[in-house]
């Protein structure tokens, strides 16, 4: 998956560490923080390559149409967090088009409190 490859490169190149806050709003709003629940139906942590796991993740959708995609990665026992910011647009009320950031352009769908991103055959499910 392109997202994983880019995050792997970012982790190996710089071991990026950043913090992110939560500015979510109430129920019924798409804004807020969605926590990664599963990758391809598997609960976290998920090994995506030998010795390389995703242990946590989130997408924060801000009311100014910016987002932060965040993954906590463990590589050979070392844990780091990689944050990737960008912008998003809501299309047809439930489709979100994400733009920019290291991950490039991708899309997701929101249904209730669930955000699903399908990218290059991989399915990531996030819940608010």
PDB file of C-alpha atoms in Angstrom:
ATOM      1  CA  UNK A   1       0.000   0.000   0.000  1.00  0.00           C
ATOM      2  CA  UNK A   2       1.336   3.421  -0.952  1.00  0.00           C
ATOM      3  CA  UNK A   3       0.560   4.906   2.489  1.00  0.00           C
ATOM      4  CA  UNK A   4       2.610   2.219   4.221  1.00  0.00           C
ATOM      5  CA  UNK A   5       5.552   2.581   1.827  1.00  0.00           C
ATOM      6  CA  UNK A   6       5.676   6.337   2.316  1.00  0.00           C
ATOM      7  CA  UNK A   7       5.391   6.027   6.087  1.00  0.00           C
ATOM      8  CA  UNK A   8       8.143   3.408   6.103  1.00  0.00           C
ATOM      9  CA  UNK A   9      10.460   5.722   4.168  1.00  0.00           C
ATOM     10  CA  UNK A  10       9.628   8.628   6.488  1.00  0.00           C
ATOM     11  CA  UNK A  11      10.281   6.496   9.561  1.00  0.00           C
ATOM     12  CA  UNK A  12      13.559   5.097   8.320  1.00  0.00           C
ATOM     13  CA  UNK A  13      14.801   8.418   6.945  1.00  0.00           C
ATOM     14  CA  UNK A  14      14.125  10.618   9.947  1.00  0.00           C
ATOM     15  CA  UNK A  15      12.403   8.793  12.801  1.00  0.00           C
ATOM     16  CA  UNK A  16       9.822  11.576  12.880  1.00  0.00           C
ATOM     17  CA  UNK A  17       8.290  12.360  16.265  1.00  0.00           C
ATOM     18  CA  UNK A  18       5.433  14.823  16.584  1.00  0.00           C
ATOM     19  CA  UNK A  19       2.463  15.275  18.879  1.00  0.00           C
ATOM     20  CA  UNK A  20      -1.134  15.816  17.891  1.00  0.00           C
ATOM     21  CA  UNK A  21      -4.078  17.170  19.892  1.00  0.00           C
ATOM     22  CA  UNK A  22      -7.754  16.449  19.591  1.00  0.00           C
ATOM     23  CA  UNK A  23     -10.202  19.104  18.493  1.00  0.00           C
ATOM     24  CA  UNK A  24     -13.177  16.840  17.753  1.00  0.00           C
ATOM     25  CA  UNK A  25     -16.738  17.998  17.906  1.00  0.00           C
ATOM     26  CA  UNK A  26     -19.928  16.232  18.935  1.00  0.00           C
ATOM     27  CA  UNK A  27     -21.794  13.329  17.386  1.00  0.00           C
ATOM     28  CA  UNK A  28     -23.157  13.799  13.869  1.00  0.00           C
ATOM     29  CA  UNK A  29     -20.161  15.818  12.740  1.00  0.00           C
ATOM     30  CA  UNK A  30     -17.467  14.338  10.523  1.00  0.00           C
ATOM     31  CA  UNK A  31     -14.905  16.452  12.377  1.00  0.00           C
ATOM     32  CA  UNK A  32     -12.860  14.904  15.153  1.00  0.00           C
ATOM     33  CA  UNK A  33     -10.387  12.105  15.663  1.00  0.00           C
ATOM     34  CA  UNK A  34     -10.919   8.628  14.221  1.00  0.00           C
ATOM     35  CA  UNK A  35      -8.835   5.822  15.732  1.00  0.00           C
ATOM     36  CA  UNK A  36      -7.492   3.008  13.544  1.00  0.00           C
ATOM     37  CA  UNK A  37      -9.296  -0.217  14.459  1.00  0.00           C
ATOM     38  CA  UNK A  38      -8.354  -2.705  11.737  1.00  0.00           C
ATOM     39  CA  UNK A  39      -6.163  -3.105   8.677  1.00  0.00           C
ATOM     40  CA  UNK A  40      -7.550  -5.615   6.163  1.00  0.00           C
ATOM     41  CA  UNK A  41      -9.810  -6.992   8.891  1.00  0.00           C
ATOM     42  CA  UNK A  42      -6.962  -7.575  11.376  1.00  0.00           C
ATOM     43  CA  UNK A  43      -6.973  -5.818  14.744  1.00  0.00           C
ATOM     44  CA  UNK A  44      -3.856  -3.877  15.695  1.00  0.00           C
ATOM     45  CA  UNK A  45      -0.950  -4.377  15.947  1.00  0.00           C
ATOM     46  CA  UNK A  46      -0.553  -5.496  12.324  1.00  0.00           C
ATOM     47  CA  UNK A  47       2.758  -6.645  10.883  1.00  0.00           C
ATOM     48  CA  UNK A  48       3.149  -5.167   7.397  1.00  0.00           C
ATOM     49  CA  UNK A  49       6.691  -6.460   6.805  1.00  0.00           C
ATOM     50  CA  UNK A  50       9.038  -8.666   8.819  1.00  0.00           C
ATOM     51  CA  UNK A  51       9.881  -6.821  12.047  1.00  0.00           C
ATOM     52  CA  UNK A  52       7.702  -3.827  11.068  1.00  0.00           C
ATOM     53  CA  UNK A  53       4.300  -3.271  12.727  1.00  0.00           C
ATOM     54  CA  UNK A  54       1.631  -0.619  12.856  1.00  0.00           C
ATOM     55  CA  UNK A  55       0.627  -0.499  16.510  1.00  0.00           C
ATOM     56  CA  UNK A  56      -1.789   2.454  16.388  1.00  0.00           C
ATOM     57  CA  UNK A  57      -3.167   5.043  14.019  1.00  0.00           C
ATOM     58  CA  UNK A  58      -5.605   7.894  13.693  1.00  0.00           C
ATOM     59  CA  UNK A  59      -7.018  10.497  11.340  1.00  0.00           C
ATOM     60  CA  UNK A  60      -7.955  13.891  12.769  1.00  0.00           C
ATOM     61  CA  UNK A  61     -10.408  15.879  10.614  1.00  0.00           C
ATOM     62  CA  UNK A  62     -10.379  19.565  11.543  1.00  0.00           C
ATOM     63  CA  UNK A  63     -13.190  22.037  10.860  1.00  0.00           C
ATOM     64  CA  UNK A  64     -10.845  24.099   8.638  1.00  0.00           C
ATOM     65  CA  UNK A  65     -10.658  21.128   6.214  1.00  0.00           C
ATOM     66  CA  UNK A  66      -7.179  20.078   7.275  1.00  0.00           C
ATOM     67  CA  UNK A  67      -6.312  16.595   8.463  1.00  0.00           C
ATOM     68  CA  UNK A  68      -3.498  14.784  10.223  1.00  0.00           C
ATOM     69  CA  UNK A  69      -2.954  11.109   9.423  1.00  0.00           C
ATOM     70  CA  UNK A  70      -0.890   9.537  12.205  1.00  0.00           C
ATOM     71  CA  UNK A  71       0.616   6.076  12.623  1.00  0.00           C
ATOM     72  CA  UNK A  72       2.598   4.608  15.492  1.00  0.00           C
ATOM     73  CA  UNK A  73       5.123   2.215  14.008  1.00  0.00           C
ATOM     74  CA  UNK A  74       7.368  -0.375  15.613  1.00  0.00           C
ATOM     75  CA  UNK A  75      10.489  -1.365  13.689  1.00  0.00           C
ATOM     76  CA  UNK A  76      12.715  -3.992  15.276  1.00  0.00           C
ATOM     77  CA  UNK A  77      11.585  -2.990  18.780  1.00  0.00           C
ATOM     78  CA  UNK A  78      11.842   0.790  18.279  1.00  0.00           C
ATOM     79  CA  UNK A  79       8.567   2.739  18.315  1.00  0.00           C
ATOM     80  CA  UNK A  80       8.009   6.074  16.563  1.00  0.00           C
ATOM     81  CA  UNK A  81       5.022   8.125  15.482  1.00  0.00           C
ATOM     82  CA  UNK A  82       4.738   9.533  11.975  1.00  0.00           C
ATOM     83  CA  UNK A  83       2.262  12.373  11.316  1.00  0.00           C
ATOM     84  CA  UNK A  84       1.250  13.352   7.793  1.00  0.00           C
ATOM     85  CA  UNK A  85      -0.901  16.518   7.431  1.00  0.00           C
ATOM     86  CA  UNK A  86      -2.908  17.662   4.429  1.00  0.00           C
ATOM     87  CA  UNK A  87      -6.300  18.989   3.384  1.00  0.00           C
ATOM     88  CA  UNK A  88      -9.612  17.298   2.616  1.00  0.00           C
ATOM     89  CA  UNK A  89     -12.845  17.932   0.756  1.00  0.00           C
ATOM     90  CA  UNK A  90     -16.217  16.314   1.461  1.00  0.00           C
ATOM     91  CA  UNK A  91     -17.907  15.032  -1.705  1.00  0.00           C
ATOM     92  CA  UNK A  92     -21.561  13.894  -1.730  1.00  0.00           C
ATOM     93  CA  UNK A  93     -21.796  14.086   2.078  1.00  0.00           C
ATOM     94  CA  UNK A  94     -19.977  10.824   2.838  1.00  0.00           C
ATOM     95  CA  UNK A  95     -16.948  10.652   0.528  1.00  0.00           C
ATOM     96  CA  UNK A  96     -13.822  12.436   1.686  1.00  0.00           C
ATOM     97  CA  UNK A  97     -11.058  13.298  -0.764  1.00  0.00           C
ATOM     98  CA  UNK A  98      -7.691  13.710   1.002  1.00  0.00           C
ATOM     99  CA  UNK A  99      -5.039  15.832  -0.722  1.00  0.00           C
ATOM    100  CA  UNK A 100      -1.395  16.561  -0.077  1.00  0.00           C
ATOM    101  CA  UNK A 101       0.925  15.292   2.553  1.00  0.00           C
ATOM    102  CA  UNK A 102       3.481  12.549   2.050  1.00  0.00           C
ATOM    103  CA  UNK A 103       0.719   9.993   1.465  1.00  0.00           C
ATOM    104  CA  UNK A 104      -0.478  11.879  -1.612  1.00  0.00           C
ATOM    105  CA  UNK A 105      -4.102  11.827  -2.709  1.00  0.00           C
ATOM    106  CA  UNK A 106      -6.523   9.180  -1.460  1.00  0.00           C
ATOM    107  CA  UNK A 107     -10.182   8.948  -0.489  1.00  0.00           C
ATOM    108  CA  UNK A 108     -12.372   7.497   2.208  1.00  0.00           C
ATOM    109  CA  UNK A 109     -16.016   7.132   3.146  1.00  0.00           C
ATOM    110  CA  UNK A 110     -17.737   8.084   6.391  1.00  0.00           C
ATOM    111  CA  UNK A 111     -20.729   6.153   7.682  1.00  0.00           C
ATOM    112  CA  UNK A 112     -21.880   7.103  11.171  1.00  0.00           C
ATOM    113  CA  UNK A 113     -18.775   7.109  13.344  1.00  0.00           C
ATOM    114  CA  UNK A 114     -16.704   4.968  10.951  1.00  0.00           C
ATOM    115  CA  UNK A 115     -14.174   6.190   8.384  1.00  0.00           C
ATOM    116  CA  UNK A 116     -13.007   3.604   5.855  1.00  0.00           C
ATOM    117  CA  UNK A 117     -10.030   4.164   3.574  1.00  0.00           C
ATOM    118  CA  UNK A 118      -9.374   1.701   0.748  1.00  0.00           C
ATOM    119  CA  UNK A 119      -6.040   2.271  -0.967  1.00  0.00           C
ATOM    120  CA  UNK A 120      -4.302  -0.081  -3.402  1.00  0.00           C
ATOM    121  CA  UNK A 121      -6.305  -3.071  -2.150  1.00  0.00           C
ATOM    122  CA  UNK A 122      -5.792  -2.397   1.571  1.00  0.00           C
ATOM    123  CA  UNK A 123      -8.701  -1.438   3.835  1.00  0.00           C
ATOM    124  CA  UNK A 124      -8.163   0.707   6.918  1.00  0.00           C
ATOM    125  CA  UNK A 125     -11.124   1.141   9.289  1.00  0.00           C
ATOM    126  CA  UNK A 126     -11.137   4.031  11.784  1.00  0.00           C
ATOM    127  CA  UNK A 127     -13.771   4.795  14.458  1.00  0.00           C
ATOM    128  CA  UNK A 128     -14.597   8.057  16.221  1.00  0.00           C
TER     129      UNK A 128
END
